[in-house]
PDB file of C-alpha atoms in Angstrom:
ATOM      1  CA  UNK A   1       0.000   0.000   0.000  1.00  0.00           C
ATOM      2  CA  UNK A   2       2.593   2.506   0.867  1.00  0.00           C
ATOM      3  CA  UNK A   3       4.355   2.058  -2.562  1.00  0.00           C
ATOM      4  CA  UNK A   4       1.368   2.499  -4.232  1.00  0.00           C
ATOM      5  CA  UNK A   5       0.780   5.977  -2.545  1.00  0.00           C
ATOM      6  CA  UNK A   6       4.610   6.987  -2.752  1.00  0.00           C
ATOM      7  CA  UNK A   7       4.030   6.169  -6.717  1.00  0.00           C
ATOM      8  CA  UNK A   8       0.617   7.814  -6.805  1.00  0.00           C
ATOM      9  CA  UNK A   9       2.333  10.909  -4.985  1.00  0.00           C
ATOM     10  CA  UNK A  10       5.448  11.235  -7.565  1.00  0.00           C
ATOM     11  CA  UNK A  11       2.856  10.738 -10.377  1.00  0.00           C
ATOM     12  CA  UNK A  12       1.056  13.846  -8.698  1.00  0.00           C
ATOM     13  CA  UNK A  13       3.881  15.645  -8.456  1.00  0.00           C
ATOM     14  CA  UNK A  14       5.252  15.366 -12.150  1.00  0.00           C
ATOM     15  CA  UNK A  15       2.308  16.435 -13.333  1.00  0.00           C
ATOM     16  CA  UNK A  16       2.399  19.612 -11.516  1.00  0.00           C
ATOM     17  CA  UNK A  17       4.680  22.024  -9.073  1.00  0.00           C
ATOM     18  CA  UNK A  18       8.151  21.776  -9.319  1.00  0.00           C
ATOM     19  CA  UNK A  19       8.676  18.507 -11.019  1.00  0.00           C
ATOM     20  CA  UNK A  20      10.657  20.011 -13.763  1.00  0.00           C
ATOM     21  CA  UNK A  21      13.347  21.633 -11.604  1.00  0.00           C
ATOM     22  CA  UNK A  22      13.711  18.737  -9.210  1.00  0.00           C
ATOM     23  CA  UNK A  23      15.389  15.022  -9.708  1.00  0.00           C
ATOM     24  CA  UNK A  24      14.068  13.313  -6.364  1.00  0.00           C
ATOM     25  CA  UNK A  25      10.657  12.371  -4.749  1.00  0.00           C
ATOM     26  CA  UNK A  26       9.084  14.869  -2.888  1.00  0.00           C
ATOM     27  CA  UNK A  27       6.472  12.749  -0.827  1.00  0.00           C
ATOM     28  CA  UNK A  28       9.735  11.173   0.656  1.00  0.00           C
ATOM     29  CA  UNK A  29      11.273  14.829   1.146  1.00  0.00           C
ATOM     30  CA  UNK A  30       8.416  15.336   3.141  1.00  0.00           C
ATOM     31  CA  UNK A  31       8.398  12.342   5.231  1.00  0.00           C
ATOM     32  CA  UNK A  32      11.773  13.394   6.269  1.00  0.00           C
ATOM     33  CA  UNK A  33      10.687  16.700   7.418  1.00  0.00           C
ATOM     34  CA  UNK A  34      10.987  15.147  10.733  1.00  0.00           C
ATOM     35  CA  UNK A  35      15.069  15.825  10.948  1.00  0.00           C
ATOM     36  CA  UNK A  36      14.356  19.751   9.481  1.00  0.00           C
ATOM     37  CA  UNK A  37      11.555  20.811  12.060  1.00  0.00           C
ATOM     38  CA  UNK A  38      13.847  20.846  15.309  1.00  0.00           C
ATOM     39  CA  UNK A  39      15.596  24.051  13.463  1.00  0.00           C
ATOM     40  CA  UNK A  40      13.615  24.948  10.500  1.00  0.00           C
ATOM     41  CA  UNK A  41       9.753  25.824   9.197  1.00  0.00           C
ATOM     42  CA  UNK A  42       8.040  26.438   6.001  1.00  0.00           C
ATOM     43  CA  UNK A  43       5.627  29.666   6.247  1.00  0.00           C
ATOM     44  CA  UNK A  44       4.371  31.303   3.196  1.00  0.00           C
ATOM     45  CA  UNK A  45       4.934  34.712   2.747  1.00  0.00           C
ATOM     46  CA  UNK A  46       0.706  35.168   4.148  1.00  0.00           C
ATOM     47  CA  UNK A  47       1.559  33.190   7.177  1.00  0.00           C
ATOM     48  CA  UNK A  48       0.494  29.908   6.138  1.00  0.00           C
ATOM     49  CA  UNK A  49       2.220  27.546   8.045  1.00  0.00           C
ATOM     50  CA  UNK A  50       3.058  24.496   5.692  1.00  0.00           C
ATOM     51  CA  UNK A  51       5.276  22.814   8.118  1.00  0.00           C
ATOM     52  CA  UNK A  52       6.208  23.494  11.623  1.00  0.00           C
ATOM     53  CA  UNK A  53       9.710  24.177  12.539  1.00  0.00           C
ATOM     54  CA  UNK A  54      11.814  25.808  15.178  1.00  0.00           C
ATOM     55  CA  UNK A  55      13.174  29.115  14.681  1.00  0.00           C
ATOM     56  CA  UNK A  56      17.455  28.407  15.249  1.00  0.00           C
ATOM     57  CA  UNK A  57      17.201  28.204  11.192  1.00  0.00           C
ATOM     58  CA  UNK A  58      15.907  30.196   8.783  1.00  0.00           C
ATOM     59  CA  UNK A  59      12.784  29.514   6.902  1.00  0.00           C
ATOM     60  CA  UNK A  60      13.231  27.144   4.110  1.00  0.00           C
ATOM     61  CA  UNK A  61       9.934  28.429   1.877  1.00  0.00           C
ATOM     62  CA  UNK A  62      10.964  29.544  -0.847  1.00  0.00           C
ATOM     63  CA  UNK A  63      14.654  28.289  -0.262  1.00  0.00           C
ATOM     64  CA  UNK A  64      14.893  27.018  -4.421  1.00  0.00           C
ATOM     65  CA  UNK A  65      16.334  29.839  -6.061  1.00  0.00           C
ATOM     66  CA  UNK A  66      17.014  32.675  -3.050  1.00  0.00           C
ATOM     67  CA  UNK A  67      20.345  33.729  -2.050  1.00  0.00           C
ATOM     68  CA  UNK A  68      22.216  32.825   0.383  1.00  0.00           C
ATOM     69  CA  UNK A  69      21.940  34.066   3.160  1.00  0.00           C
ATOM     70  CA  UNK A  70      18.823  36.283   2.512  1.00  0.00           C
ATOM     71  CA  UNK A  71      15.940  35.510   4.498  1.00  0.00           C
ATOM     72  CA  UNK A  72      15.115  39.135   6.544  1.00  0.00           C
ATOM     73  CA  UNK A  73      15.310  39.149   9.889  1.00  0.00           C
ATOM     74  CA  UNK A  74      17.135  36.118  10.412  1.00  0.00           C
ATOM     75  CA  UNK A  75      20.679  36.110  11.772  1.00  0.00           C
ATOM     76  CA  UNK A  76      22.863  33.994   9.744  1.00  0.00           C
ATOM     77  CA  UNK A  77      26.158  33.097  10.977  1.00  0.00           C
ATOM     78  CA  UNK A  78      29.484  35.221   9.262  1.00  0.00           C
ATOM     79  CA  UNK A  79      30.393  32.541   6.955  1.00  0.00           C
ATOM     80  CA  UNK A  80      27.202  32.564   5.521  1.00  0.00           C
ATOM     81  CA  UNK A  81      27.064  36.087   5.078  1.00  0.00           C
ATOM     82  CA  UNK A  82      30.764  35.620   3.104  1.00  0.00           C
ATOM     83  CA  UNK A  83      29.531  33.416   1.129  1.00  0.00           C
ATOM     84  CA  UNK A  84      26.110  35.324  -0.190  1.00  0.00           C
ATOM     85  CA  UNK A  85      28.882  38.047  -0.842  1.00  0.00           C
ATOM     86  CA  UNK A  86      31.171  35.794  -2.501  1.00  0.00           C
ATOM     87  CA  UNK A  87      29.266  33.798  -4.522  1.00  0.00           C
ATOM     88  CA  UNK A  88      28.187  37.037  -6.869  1.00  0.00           C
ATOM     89  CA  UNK A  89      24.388  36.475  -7.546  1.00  0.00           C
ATOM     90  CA  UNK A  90      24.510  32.242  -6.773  1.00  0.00           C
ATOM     91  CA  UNK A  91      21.322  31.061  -5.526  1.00  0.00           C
ATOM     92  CA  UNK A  92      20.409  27.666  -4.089  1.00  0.00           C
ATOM     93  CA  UNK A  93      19.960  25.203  -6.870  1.00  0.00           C
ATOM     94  CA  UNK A  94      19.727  21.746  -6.067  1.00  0.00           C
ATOM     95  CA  UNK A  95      23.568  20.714  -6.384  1.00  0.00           C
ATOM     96  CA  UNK A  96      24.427  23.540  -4.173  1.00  0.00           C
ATOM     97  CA  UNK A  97      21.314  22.469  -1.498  1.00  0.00           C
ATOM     98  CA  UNK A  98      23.095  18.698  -2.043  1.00  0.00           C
ATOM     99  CA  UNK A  99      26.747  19.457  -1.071  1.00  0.00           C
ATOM    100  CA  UNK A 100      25.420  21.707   1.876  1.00  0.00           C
ATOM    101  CA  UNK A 101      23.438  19.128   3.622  1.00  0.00           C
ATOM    102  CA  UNK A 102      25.780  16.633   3.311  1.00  0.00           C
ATOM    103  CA  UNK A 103      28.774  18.602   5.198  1.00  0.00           C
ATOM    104  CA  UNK A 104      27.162  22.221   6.128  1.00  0.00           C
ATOM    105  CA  UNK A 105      31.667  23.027   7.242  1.00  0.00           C
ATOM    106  CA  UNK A 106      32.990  21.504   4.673  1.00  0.00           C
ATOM    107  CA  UNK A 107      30.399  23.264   1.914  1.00  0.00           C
ATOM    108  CA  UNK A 108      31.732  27.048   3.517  1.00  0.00           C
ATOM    109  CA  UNK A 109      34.677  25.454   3.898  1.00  0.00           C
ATOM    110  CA  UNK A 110      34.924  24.719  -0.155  1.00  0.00           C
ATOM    111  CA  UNK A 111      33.520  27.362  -1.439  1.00  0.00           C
ATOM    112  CA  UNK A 112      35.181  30.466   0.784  1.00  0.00           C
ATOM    113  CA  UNK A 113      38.414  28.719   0.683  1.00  0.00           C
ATOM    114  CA  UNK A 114      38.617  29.441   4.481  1.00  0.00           C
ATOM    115  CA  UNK A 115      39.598  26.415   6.747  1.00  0.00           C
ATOM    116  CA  UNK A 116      38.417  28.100   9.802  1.00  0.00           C
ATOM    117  CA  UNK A 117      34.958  28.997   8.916  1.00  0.00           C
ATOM    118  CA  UNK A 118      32.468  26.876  10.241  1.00  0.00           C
ATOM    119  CA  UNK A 119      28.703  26.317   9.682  1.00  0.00           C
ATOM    120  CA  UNK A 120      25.938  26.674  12.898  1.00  0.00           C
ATOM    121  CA  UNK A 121      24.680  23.734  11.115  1.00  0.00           C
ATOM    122  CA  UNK A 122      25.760  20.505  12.836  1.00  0.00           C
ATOM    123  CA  UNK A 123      23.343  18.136  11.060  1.00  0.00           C
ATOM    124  CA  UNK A 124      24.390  16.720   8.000  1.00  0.00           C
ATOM    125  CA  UNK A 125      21.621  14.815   5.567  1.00  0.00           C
ATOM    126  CA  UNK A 126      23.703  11.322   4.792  1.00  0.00           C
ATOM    127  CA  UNK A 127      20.801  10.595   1.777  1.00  0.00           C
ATOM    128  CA  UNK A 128      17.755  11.633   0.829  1.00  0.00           C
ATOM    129  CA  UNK A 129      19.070  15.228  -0.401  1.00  0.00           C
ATOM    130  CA  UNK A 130      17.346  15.244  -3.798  1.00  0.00           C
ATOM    131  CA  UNK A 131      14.319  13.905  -1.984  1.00  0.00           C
ATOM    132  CA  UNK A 132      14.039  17.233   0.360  1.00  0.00           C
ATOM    133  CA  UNK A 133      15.059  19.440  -2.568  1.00  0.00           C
ATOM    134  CA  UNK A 134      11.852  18.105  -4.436  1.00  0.00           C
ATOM    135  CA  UNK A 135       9.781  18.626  -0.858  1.00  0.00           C
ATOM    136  CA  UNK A 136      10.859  22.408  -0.884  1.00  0.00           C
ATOM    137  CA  UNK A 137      10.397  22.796  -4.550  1.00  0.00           C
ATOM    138  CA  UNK A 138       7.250  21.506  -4.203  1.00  0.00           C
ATOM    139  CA  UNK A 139       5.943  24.283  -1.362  1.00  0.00           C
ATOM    140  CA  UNK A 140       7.971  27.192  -2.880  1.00  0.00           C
ATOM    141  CA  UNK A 141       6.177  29.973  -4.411  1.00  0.00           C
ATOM    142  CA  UNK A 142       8.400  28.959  -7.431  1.00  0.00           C
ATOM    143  CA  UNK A 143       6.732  26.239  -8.085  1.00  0.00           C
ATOM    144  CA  UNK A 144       5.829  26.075 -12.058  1.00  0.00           C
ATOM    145  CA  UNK A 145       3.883  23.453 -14.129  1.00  0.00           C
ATOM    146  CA  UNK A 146       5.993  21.042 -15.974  1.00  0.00           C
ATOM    147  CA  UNK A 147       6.811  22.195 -19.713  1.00  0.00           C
TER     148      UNK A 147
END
């Protein structure tokens, strides 16, 4: 039974929000949601709350395709900040999303070429990246039919 809805779910999904921007499965991004909520939510830009999070991260709506770094309000840690300077116009795209969750230090690390710098985020996300890349394309205001 549970294939069959995981199945019916991608089948959903391809036909409409964010399927053409994202590789992975984004009824299994959201049943991982569980390791995400301790730090972060998802609230639309009205207030809708589309997951419930803590606060000690920023809010990942609308995460596919923002900079670094950019959410108002929220204090991100100095190597962040160096990198949305850095990084001249990057935004997250679903490679960038992959390598970050994997090793949050080693990502800043990488890209500010900066051994010290290290990343308020201790969790890393061993598998499953592409899957919660699909989840937040899924919920981001983004979110465009398939071609």
């Amino acid at each position: 039974m549970m294939k069959i809805l995981t199945l019916s779910a991608t089948a959903l999904l391809s036909l409409g929000a964010g399927a053409a921007h994202a590789e992975g499965d984004a009824a299994a991004g959201e049943g991982m949601w569980r390791n995400c909520r301790s730090c972060h939510a998802i609230v639309a830009d009205d207030g809708t709350v589309i997951q419930r999070g803590g606060r000690t991260g920023p809010n990942l709506y609308g995460l596919p395709g923002r900079a670094p770094a950019s959410v108002e309000g929220f204090r991100y840690s100095d190597g962040l900040h160096q990198l949305a300077a850095s990084e001249g116009g990057e935004v997250w795209t679903e490679d960038l999303f992959e390598e970050y969750v994997a090793d949050p230090t080693g990502f800043l690390r990488a890209h500010l070429g900066n051994n010290s710098v290290r990343s308020p985020m201790s969790y890393r996300l061993a598998s499953g990246a592409e899957d919660m890349w699909a989840y937040l394309v899924s919920v981001s205001p983004e979110a465009a039919p398939a071609e």
